[in-house]
GROMACS .gro file of C-alpha atoms in nm:
model
  419
    1MET     CA    1  -2.409   4.689  -8.865
    2PRO     CA    2  -2.227   4.345  -8.797
    3ARG     CA    3  -2.331   4.115  -8.580
    4PRO     CA    4  -2.117   4.001  -8.262
    5ARG     CA    5  -1.920   3.733  -8.288
    6PRO     CA    6  -2.036   3.456  -8.026
    7GLY     CA    7  -1.780   3.395  -7.786
    8PRO     CA    8  -1.697   3.034  -7.761
    9ARG     CA    9  -1.924   2.740  -7.616
   10ALA     CA   10  -1.857   2.580  -7.324
   11ARG     CA   11  -1.745   2.225  -7.403
   12ARG     CA   12  -1.998   2.000  -7.305
   13THR     CA   13  -1.832   1.710  -7.075
   14SER     CA   14  -2.033   1.353  -7.024
   15THR     CA   15  -2.072   1.264  -6.653
   16PRO     CA   16  -1.874   0.980  -6.568
   17ALA     CA   17  -2.017   0.620  -6.496
   18PRO     CA   18  -1.922   0.559  -6.078
   19PRO     CA   19  -1.652   0.344  -6.039
   20GLY     CA   20  -1.675  -0.020  -6.012
   21PRO     CA   21  -1.597  -0.209  -5.654
   22ARG     CA   22  -1.265  -0.273  -5.798
   23ARG     CA   23  -1.181   0.077  -5.857
   24LEU     CA   24  -1.304   0.194  -5.493
   25ARG     CA   25  -1.095  -0.074  -5.297
   26ALA     CA   26  -0.794   0.061  -5.534
   27ALA     CA   27  -0.865   0.410  -5.464
   28LEU     CA   28  -0.910   0.369  -5.095
   29VAL     CA   29  -0.615   0.133  -5.025
   30ALA     CA   30  -0.441   0.411  -5.186
   31ALA     CA   31  -0.588   0.677  -4.941
   32LEU     CA   32  -0.495   0.448  -4.684
   33ALA     CA   33  -0.145   0.416  -4.766
   34GLY     CA   34  -0.086   0.782  -4.822
   35ALA     CA   35  -0.221   0.837  -4.426
   36ALA     CA   36  -0.005   0.609  -4.307
   37ALA     CA   37   0.289   0.740  -4.501
   38TRP     CA   38   0.162   1.139  -4.360
   39LEU     CA   39   0.179   0.970  -4.013
   40ALA     CA   40   0.505   0.839  -4.003
   41ALA     CA   41   0.673   1.154  -4.126
   42ALA     CA   42   0.445   1.353  -3.897
   43CYS     CA   43   0.531   1.127  -3.564
   44SER     CA   44   0.924   1.151  -3.675
   45ALA     CA   45   0.909   1.484  -3.593
   46CYS     CA   46   0.714   1.487  -3.305
   47SER     CA   47   0.836   1.471  -2.966
   48THR     CA   48   0.671   1.368  -2.575
   49PRO     CA   49   0.548   1.619  -2.343
   50SER     CA   50   0.841   1.518  -2.117
   51SER     CA   51   1.082   1.587  -2.391
   52SER     CA   52   1.141   1.937  -2.359
   53VAL     CA   53   1.179   1.880  -1.932
   54ASP     CA   54   1.551   1.876  -1.788
   55GLY     CA   55   1.615   1.521  -1.700
   56GLY     CA   56   1.706   1.681  -1.329
   57ASP     CA   57   1.308   1.749  -1.295
   58LEU     CA   58   1.198   1.409  -1.342
   59LEU     CA   59   1.090   1.207  -1.015
   60GLY     CA   60   1.037   0.844  -0.992
   61VAL     CA   61   0.959   0.625  -1.307
   62PHE     CA   62   1.201   0.794  -1.509
   63GLU     CA   63   1.470   0.741  -1.318
   64ARG     CA   64   1.458   0.393  -1.286
   65ASP     CA   65   1.764   0.197  -1.419
   66ALA     CA   66   1.872   0.051  -1.726
   67GLY     CA   67   1.873  -0.337  -1.567
   68ALA     CA   68   1.540  -0.299  -1.424
   69ALA     CA   69   1.382  -0.188  -1.705
   70ALA     CA   70   1.498  -0.437  -1.940
   71ALA     CA   71   1.423  -0.736  -1.664
   72ASP     CA   72   1.014  -0.599  -1.666
   73GLY     CA   73   1.010  -0.445  -1.969
   74GLY     CA   74   0.891  -0.129  -1.768
   75GLN     CA   75   0.536  -0.284  -1.670
   76PRO     CA   76   0.485  -0.450  -1.354
   77THR     CA   77   0.597  -0.826  -1.312
   78ALA     CA   78   0.375  -1.129  -1.217
   79ALA     CA   79   0.433  -1.045  -0.864
   80ARG     CA   80   0.344  -0.705  -0.879
   81GLN     CA   81   0.014  -0.574  -0.986
   82ASP     CA   82  -0.114  -0.277  -1.058
   83ALA     CA   83  -0.456  -0.287  -0.743
   84GLY     CA   84  -0.634   0.053  -0.922
   85ALA     CA   85  -0.638  -0.112  -1.265
   86ARG     CA   86  -0.742  -0.503  -1.147
   87ALA     CA   87  -0.965  -0.360  -0.874
   88THR     CA   88  -1.300  -0.441  -1.027
   89GLY     CA   89  -1.680  -0.391  -0.881
   90PRO     CA   90  -1.815  -0.137  -0.595
   91ALA     CA   91  -1.698  -0.038  -0.292
   92ASN     CA   92  -1.971  -0.220  -0.139
   93ALA     CA   93  -1.883  -0.252   0.312
   94ALA     CA   94  -2.076  -0.590   0.225
   95ALA     CA   95  -1.859  -0.725  -0.043
   96THR     CA   96  -1.727  -1.100  -0.040
   97PRO     CA   97  -1.376  -1.186  -0.224
   98GLN     CA   98  -1.453  -1.242  -0.580
   99LYS     CA   99  -1.235  -1.601  -0.570
  100PRO     CA  100  -1.113  -1.810  -0.306
  101PRO     CA  101  -0.835  -1.625  -0.067
  102ALA     CA  102  -0.454  -1.794  -0.148
  103ALA     CA  103  -0.321  -1.973   0.141
  104ARG     CA  104   0.015  -1.898   0.252
  105PRO     CA  105   0.134  -2.120   0.472
  106PRO     CA  106   0.325  -1.978   0.758
  107SER     CA  107   0.749  -1.915   0.732
  108GLU     CA  108   0.921  -2.155   1.066
  109GLY     CA  109   1.163  -2.003   1.262
  110SER     CA  110   1.296  -1.592   1.252
  111CYS     CA  111   1.332  -1.479   0.898
  112VAL     CA  112   1.477  -1.138   0.941
  113ALA     CA  113   1.862  -1.110   1.022
  114GLU     CA  114   1.896  -0.926   1.311
  115GLN     CA  115   2.079  -0.595   1.293
  116GLY     CA  116   2.026  -0.256   1.479
  117ARG     CA  117   2.034  -0.153   1.828
  118PRO     CA  118   1.725  -0.188   2.041
  119GLY     CA  119   1.595   0.218   2.160
  120ARG     CA  120   1.550   0.199   2.506
  121GLU     CA  121   1.612   0.590   2.602
  122LEU     CA  122   1.234   0.737   2.663
  123ARG     CA  123   1.169   1.123   2.651
  124LYS     CA  124   0.882   1.073   2.865
  125THR     CA  125   0.592   0.774   2.923
  126LEU     CA  126   0.318   0.808   2.739
  127GLY     CA  127  -0.058   0.784   2.917
  128ARG     CA  128  -0.366   0.579   2.813
  129PRO     CA  129  -0.504   0.724   2.496
  130PRO     CA  130  -0.849   0.808   2.450
  131CYS     CA  131  -0.985   0.507   2.250
  132ARG     CA  132  -1.330   0.677   2.246
  133GLY     CA  133  -1.611   0.387   2.204
  134ALA     CA  134  -1.333   0.158   2.198
  135GLN     CA  135  -1.145  -0.084   2.442
  136VAL     CA  136  -0.824  -0.006   2.575
  137LEU     CA  137  -0.550  -0.302   2.612
  138GLU     CA  138  -0.273  -0.235   2.905
  139THR     CA  139   0.039  -0.435   2.913
  140ARG     CA  140   0.343  -0.352   3.041
  141ASP     CA  141   0.673  -0.402   2.842
  142ALA     CA  142   1.011  -0.584   2.896
  143GLU     CA  143   1.143  -0.216   2.971
  144GLY     CA  144   0.876  -0.172   3.261
  145SER     CA  145   0.689   0.046   3.079
  146PRO     CA  146   0.320   0.089   3.012
  147ARG     CA  147   0.190   0.048   2.687
  148TYR     CA  148  -0.159   0.070   2.564
  149ALA     CA  149  -0.347  -0.007   2.252
  150CYS     CA  150  -0.720   0.046   2.091
  151VAL     CA  151  -0.971  -0.204   2.000
  152ILE     CA  152  -1.182  -0.158   1.766
  153ALA     CA  153  -1.473  -0.425   1.697
  154PRO     CA  154  -1.841  -0.483   1.582
  155SER     CA  155  -2.092  -0.527   1.813
  156GLY     CA  156  -2.129  -0.828   1.976
  157VAL     CA  157  -1.818  -0.955   1.935
  158GLU     CA  158  -1.790  -1.155   2.189
  159THR     CA  159  -2.109  -1.426   2.101
  160ARG     CA  160  -1.945  -1.435   1.757
  161ALA     CA  161  -1.723  -1.676   1.568
  162PRO     CA  162  -1.356  -1.522   1.537
  163LEU     CA  163  -1.356  -1.218   1.320
  164PRO     CA  164  -1.026  -1.130   1.060
  165LEU     CA  165  -0.789  -0.864   1.300
  166ILE     CA  166  -0.596  -0.563   1.122
  167VAL     CA  167  -0.299  -0.428   1.359
  168PHE     CA  168  -0.252  -0.057   1.235
  169PHE     CA  169   0.040   0.117   1.338
  170HIS     CA  170  -0.042   0.482   1.345
  171ALA     CA  171   0.199   0.735   1.200
  172ASP     CA  172   0.506   0.866   1.403
  173GLY     CA  173   0.362   1.181   1.459
  174ASP     CA  174   0.037   1.050   1.559
  175ASN     CA  175  -0.114   0.854   1.832
  176PRO     CA  176  -0.382   0.541   1.798
  177THR     CA  177  -0.691   0.785   1.767
  178SER     CA  178  -0.562   0.826   1.414
  179VAL     CA  179  -0.788   0.484   1.306
  180ASP     CA  180  -1.045   0.731   1.341
  181LYS     CA  181  -0.935   1.093   1.290
  182GLU     CA  182  -0.839   0.983   0.965
  183THR     CA  183  -0.982   0.639   0.854
  184GLY     CA  184  -1.296   0.467   0.775
  185LEU     CA  185  -1.197   0.138   0.909
  186ARG     CA  186  -1.435   0.192   1.216
  187LYS     CA  187  -1.729   0.205   1.011
  188LEU     CA  188  -1.604  -0.060   0.740
  189GLY     CA  189  -1.493  -0.301   0.994
  190ALA     CA  190  -1.887  -0.278   1.090
  191THR     CA  191  -1.999  -0.484   0.802
  192TRP     CA  192  -1.698  -0.525   0.538
  193ASN     CA  193  -1.639  -0.931   0.445
  194LEU     CA  194  -1.305  -0.977   0.457
  195THR     CA  195  -1.377  -1.394   0.496
  196GLY     CA  196  -1.590  -1.453   0.210
  197ASP     CA  197  -1.860  -1.635   0.458
  198PRO     CA  198  -2.176  -1.339   0.439
  199ALA     CA  199  -2.307  -1.432   0.776
  200HIS     CA  200  -1.906  -1.379   0.891
  201ALA     CA  201  -1.899  -1.029   0.786
  202GLY     CA  202  -1.673  -0.733   0.983
  203PHE     CA  203  -1.302  -0.734   1.139
  204ILE     CA  204  -1.132  -0.598   1.446
  205VAL     CA  205  -0.895  -0.292   1.481
  206LEU     CA  206  -0.597  -0.300   1.693
  207ALA     CA  207  -0.371   0.038   1.695
  208PRO     CA  208  -0.092   0.020   1.983
  209GLN     CA  209   0.069   0.316   2.042
  210GLY     CA  210   0.407   0.368   2.018
  211ARG     CA  211   0.706   0.504   2.224
  212ALA     CA  212   0.859   0.892   2.281
  213PHE     CA  213   1.214   0.810   2.212
  214LYS     CA  214   1.477   1.052   2.384
  215THR     CA  215   1.705   1.010   2.078
  216PRO     CA  216   1.577   1.023   1.688
  217SER     CA  217   1.557   0.742   1.474
  218GLN     CA  218   1.851   0.698   1.223
  219ALA     CA  219   1.622   0.778   0.950
  220GLU     CA  220   1.507   1.110   1.147
  221ARG     CA  221   1.875   1.221   1.177
  222VAL     CA  222   1.929   1.185   0.785
  223ARG     CA  223   1.564   1.402   0.770
  224GLY     CA  224   1.685   1.649   1.012
  225THR     CA  225   1.541   1.674   1.344
  226LYS     CA  226   1.500   2.042   1.369
  227MET     CA  227   1.212   2.042   1.144
  228TYR     CA  228   1.031   1.768   1.298
  229THR     CA  229   0.971   1.602   1.641
  230PRO     CA  230   0.855   1.229   1.680
  231ILE     CA  231   0.497   1.183   1.902
  232ALA     CA  232   0.508   0.827   1.904
  233PRO     CA  233   0.776   0.604   1.682
  234PHE     CA  234   0.775   0.275   1.672
  235ASP     CA  235   1.109   0.066   1.710
  236VAL     CA  236   1.206  -0.022   1.321
  237GLU     CA  237   1.589  -0.039   1.336
  238PHE     CA  238   1.614  -0.315   1.584
  239THR     CA  239   1.507  -0.670   1.424
  240GLY     CA  240   1.618  -0.852   1.680
  241GLU     CA  241   1.379  -1.101   1.867
  242GLU     CA  242   1.409  -0.868   2.178
  243ASN     CA  243   1.259  -0.544   2.007
  244VAL     CA  244   1.019  -0.426   2.229
  245ASP     CA  245   0.761  -0.302   2.010
  246VAL     CA  246   0.696  -0.685   1.861
  247ALA     CA  247   0.713  -0.811   2.184
  248THR     CA  248   0.439  -0.571   2.300
  249VAL     CA  249   0.240  -0.628   1.974
  250ASP     CA  250   0.250  -0.989   2.033
  251ALA     CA  251   0.065  -0.953   2.363
  252PHE     CA  252  -0.176  -0.743   2.289
  253VAL     CA  253  -0.218  -0.986   1.987
  254ASP     CA  254  -0.282  -1.315   2.237
  255GLN     CA  255  -0.532  -1.120   2.405
  256LEU     CA  256  -0.747  -1.094   2.179
  257LEU     CA  257  -0.664  -1.481   2.104
  258GLU     CA  258  -0.703  -1.610   2.426
  259LYS     CA  259  -1.080  -1.441   2.411
  260LYS     CA  260  -1.125  -1.650   2.084
  261LEU     CA  261  -1.195  -1.308   1.896
  262VAL     CA  262  -0.967  -1.331   1.659
  263ASP     CA  263  -0.930  -1.563   1.305
  264ARG     CA  264  -0.565  -1.692   1.323
  265ARG     CA  265  -0.558  -1.712   0.956
  266ARG     CA  266  -0.660  -1.383   0.885
  267ILE     CA  267  -0.431  -1.156   1.063
  268TYR     CA  268  -0.290  -0.849   0.892
  269ALA     CA  269  -0.042  -0.573   0.981
  270LEU     CA  270  -0.129  -0.216   0.862
  271GLY     CA  271   0.034   0.128   0.841
  272ALA     CA  272   0.089   0.442   0.760
  273SER     CA  273   0.401   0.692   0.735
  274TYR     CA  274   0.661   0.528   0.920
  275GLY     CA  275   0.414   0.354   1.108
  276GLY     CA  276   0.475   0.143   0.712
  277HIS     CA  277   0.771   0.063   0.821
  278MET     CA  278   0.654  -0.087   1.144
  279ALA     CA  279   0.346  -0.280   0.949
  280ALA     CA  280   0.648  -0.445   0.756
  281THR     CA  281   0.852  -0.507   0.984
  282TYR     CA  282   0.605  -0.705   1.250
  283ALA     CA  283   0.506  -0.886   0.921
  284MET     CA  284   0.839  -0.996   0.836
  285MET     CA  285   0.938  -1.035   1.200
  286ARG     CA  286   0.600  -1.218   1.245
  287ALA     CA  287   0.570  -1.436   0.912
  288ASP     CA  288   0.360  -1.711   1.100
  289ARG     CA  289   0.129  -1.499   1.223
  290VAL     CA  290   0.075  -1.257   0.966
  291ALA     CA  291  -0.125  -1.331   0.644
  292ALA     CA  292  -0.051  -1.015   0.461
  293PHE     CA  293   0.081  -0.674   0.489
  294ALA     CA  294   0.004  -0.278   0.338
  295THR     CA  295   0.125   0.019   0.309
  296PHE     CA  296   0.069   0.388   0.314
  297GLY     CA  297   0.343   0.688   0.196
  298SER     CA  298   0.604   0.431   0.337
  299ASP     CA  299   0.907   0.297   0.154
  300ALA     CA  300   1.166  -0.022   0.236
  301PRO     CA  301   1.167  -0.081   0.595
  302PRO     CA  302   1.506  -0.139   0.738
  303ALA     CA  303   1.453  -0.510   0.807
  304GLU     CA  304   1.575  -0.706   0.551
  305TRP     CA  305   1.387  -1.070   0.462
  306ALA     CA  306   1.680  -1.361   0.532
  307CYS     CA  307   1.424  -1.703   0.478
  308PRO     CA  308   1.457  -1.869   0.114
  309GLY     CA  309   1.081  -1.785   0.012
  310PRO     CA  310   0.921  -1.498  -0.066
  311PRO     CA  311   0.859  -1.254   0.254
  312PRO     CA  312   0.456  -1.189   0.300
  313PRO     CA  313   0.259  -1.035   0.040
  314ALA     CA  314   0.239  -0.649   0.058
  315MET     CA  315   0.038  -0.373  -0.082
  316ALA     CA  316   0.219  -0.074  -0.120
  317ILE     CA  317  -0.011   0.278  -0.161
  318TYR     CA  318   0.141   0.551  -0.215
  319ARG     CA  319   0.162   0.959  -0.390
  320ALA     CA  320   0.286   1.036  -0.701
  321CYS     CA  321   0.422   1.389  -0.484
  322ASP     CA  322   0.523   1.308  -0.172
  323ASP     CA  323   0.769   1.532  -0.016
  324MET     CA  324   0.881   1.232   0.253
  325PHE     CA  325   0.842   0.896   0.099
  326SER     CA  326   0.891   0.990  -0.270
  327CYS     CA  327   0.752   0.820  -0.519
  328GLU     CA  328   1.080   0.672  -0.700
  329SER     CA  329   1.214   0.579  -0.306
  330VAL     CA  330   0.856   0.366  -0.269
  331GLU     CA  331   0.918   0.188  -0.656
  332ARG     CA  332   1.255   0.101  -0.567
  333TRP     CA  333   1.108  -0.083  -0.246
  334LEU     CA  334   0.850  -0.241  -0.552
  335ARG     CA  335   1.126  -0.368  -0.729
  336ALA     CA  336   1.319  -0.483  -0.451
  337ARG     CA  337   1.016  -0.716  -0.423
  338ASP     CA  338   1.018  -0.809  -0.782
  339ALA     CA  339   1.378  -0.926  -0.739
  340ALA     CA  340   1.240  -1.161  -0.442
  341SER     CA  341   0.990  -1.284  -0.586
  342ALA     CA  342   0.739  -1.144  -0.361
  343GLU     CA  343   0.354  -1.069  -0.429
  344THR     CA  344   0.286  -0.687  -0.394
  345ALA     CA  345   0.018  -0.467  -0.571
  346PHE     CA  346   0.031  -0.118  -0.523
  347LEU     CA  347  -0.191   0.176  -0.639
  348ARG     CA  348   0.003   0.520  -0.739
  349LEU     CA  349  -0.243   0.819  -0.684
  350ASP     CA  350  -0.284   1.154  -0.726
  351GLU     CA  351  -0.364   1.470  -0.467
  352ALA     CA  352  -0.724   1.342  -0.507
  353GLY     CA  353  -0.678   0.958  -0.487
  354ARG     CA  354  -0.707   0.894  -0.841
  355ASP     CA  355  -0.494   0.670  -0.972
  356GLU     CA  356  -0.161   0.802  -1.134
  357PRO     CA  357   0.020   0.635  -1.460
  358HIS     CA  358   0.339   0.754  -1.316
  359CYS     CA  359   0.549   1.003  -1.081
  360ALA     CA  360   0.556   1.313  -1.028
  361LEU     CA  361   0.798   1.511  -1.203
  362ARG     CA  362   0.967   1.734  -0.959
  363ASN     CA  363   0.868   2.084  -1.040
  364ARG     CA  364   0.540   1.957  -1.021
  365CYS     CA  365   0.594   1.822  -0.691
  366SER     CA  366   0.674   2.135  -0.421
  367ALA     CA  367   0.721   2.074  -0.062
  368LYS     CA  368   0.408   2.204   0.037
  369LYS     CA  369   0.203   1.963  -0.160
  370GLY     CA  370   0.451   1.684  -0.094
  371ALA     CA  371   0.331   1.716   0.281
  372ILE     CA  372   0.003   1.755   0.243
  373ASN     CA  373  -0.024   1.488   0.011
  374HIS     CA  374   0.157   1.237   0.248
  375ALA     CA  375  -0.023   1.347   0.554
  376ARG     CA  376  -0.397   1.278   0.353
  377TRP     CA  377  -0.472   0.918   0.455
  378PRO     CA  378  -0.703   0.746   0.110
  379LYS     CA  379  -1.019   0.708   0.236
  380SER     CA  380  -1.108   0.652  -0.073
  381ARG     CA  381  -0.903   0.397  -0.169
  382GLU     CA  382  -0.991   0.156   0.168
  383ALA     CA  383  -1.170  -0.076  -0.049
  384ASP     CA  384  -0.873  -0.172  -0.244
  385LEU     CA  385  -0.693  -0.208   0.051
  386LEU     CA  386  -0.983  -0.468   0.185
  387ARG     CA  387  -1.017  -0.653  -0.068
  388PHE     CA  388  -0.623  -0.745  -0.117
  389PHE     CA  389  -0.654  -0.861   0.302
  390ALA     CA  390  -0.932  -1.066   0.211
  391GLY     CA  391  -0.715  -1.243  -0.087
  392HIS     CA  392  -0.474  -1.389   0.183
  393VAL     CA  393  -0.502  -1.613   0.421
  394LEU     CA  394  -0.230  -1.811   0.665
  395ALA     CA  395  -0.246  -2.185   0.567
  396ILE     CA  396  -0.320  -2.337   0.930
  397GLY     CA  397  -0.602  -2.372   1.148
  398ALA     CA  398  -0.857  -2.073   1.290
  399ASP     CA  399  -0.771  -2.207   1.620
  400THR     CA  400  -0.442  -2.334   1.563
  401PRO     CA  401  -0.192  -2.187   1.807
  402THR     CA  402   0.083  -2.111   1.516
  403ALA     CA  403   0.496  -2.199   1.647
  404GLU     CA  404   0.566  -1.813   1.713
  405THR     CA  405   0.268  -1.831   1.953
  406THR     CA  406   0.402  -2.146   2.179
  407ALA     CA  407   0.751  -1.980   2.147
  408PRO     CA  408   0.931  -1.845   2.400
  409ARG     CA  409   0.854  -1.443   2.387
  410PRO     CA  410   1.022  -1.132   2.588
  411ALA     CA  411   0.865  -1.102   2.902
  412THR     CA  412   0.563  -0.905   2.895
  413GLN     CA  413   0.302  -0.834   3.196
  414THR     CA  414  -0.048  -0.857   3.066
  415GLY     CA  415  -0.265  -0.626   3.262
  416ALA     CA  416  -0.656  -0.606   3.257
  417ALA     CA  417  -0.847  -0.467   2.946
  418GLY     CA  418  -1.043  -0.178   3.008
  419ARG     CA  419  -1.316   0.062   2.877
   0.00000   0.00000   0.00000
């Protein structure tokens, strides 16, 4: 019987020697080059999440005009800075400014061109607000109407050196009590340091009350008055020296200055919604009194800066989704301030108060969501706002009256302050 024929033997192969260092480097370079070529080919066909979205759905940052985008490369300019990106350190109420504040020389004379007509017809005269745990200042304005303001100050303020002052302008659908209802300024005012001196912490909050006008403002007429009736707005459309609300705030600030409670170098204006318009208007009309101002949920005020230099420093805090003052409208104002070389910090926030990289898409910003965002004060970002204020002072003496305080103003009758 024949033996089976053996199959083919497996061919023996020798194990190659490991490549030398040069061969390893060459192989690595070739692999990296191939990977780079693959990525380039893949990305040439890829698309961004917004590329499939209709351009009409884009709200804000994508609607910038080509000139503005080319001017700043799509980034904040040197004058405009993202306060959220640059804010560092814990939100400590007793924190001190990390660098010396910028001293701004006060402007001389009026820096706002007169426009508009004064609001005089009132629907009713507003009574004394319930300023719980706060002092109430009283005066009569140039129209003869009683005016009130809440003053929230740290305990023992009468025996201390003059403190910084924040003038808070409430929204037109609110009243001075919104300082306590919506913000944490009362608590922060007891300990937060705006001066840089560890022994000189705290600040005073002055919250004046607006007026109940009979006729809607131009802005309200544009929006439509059937959906919304203002309760106590301020007159921001008339920018002449006879503006009753500006003169009334002057009278309240003067009362505090006469008692030597306020540091003249550190007076700031702050407002929400249409109150933000008043904060900006007061800061510009009183640029020799206000060191800086800040707004939440507000765009450009009607007041126009008319002096050669830039307007006072400002901080704009706004939502990426806002139904009343859209993100795109606020950013048009920021670009206008850029053009005027005005120092401007900004915080663009989502509904939770976190930094948002761009304005919301229109189909992601419903009217209900935008209205809620507009009404929700950014309490978690008050530390950023106070750090901004701490970085700005007027270049005057703490007890030196400014030109504005010594100039004649529309008459007001100041009454006694009460509790």
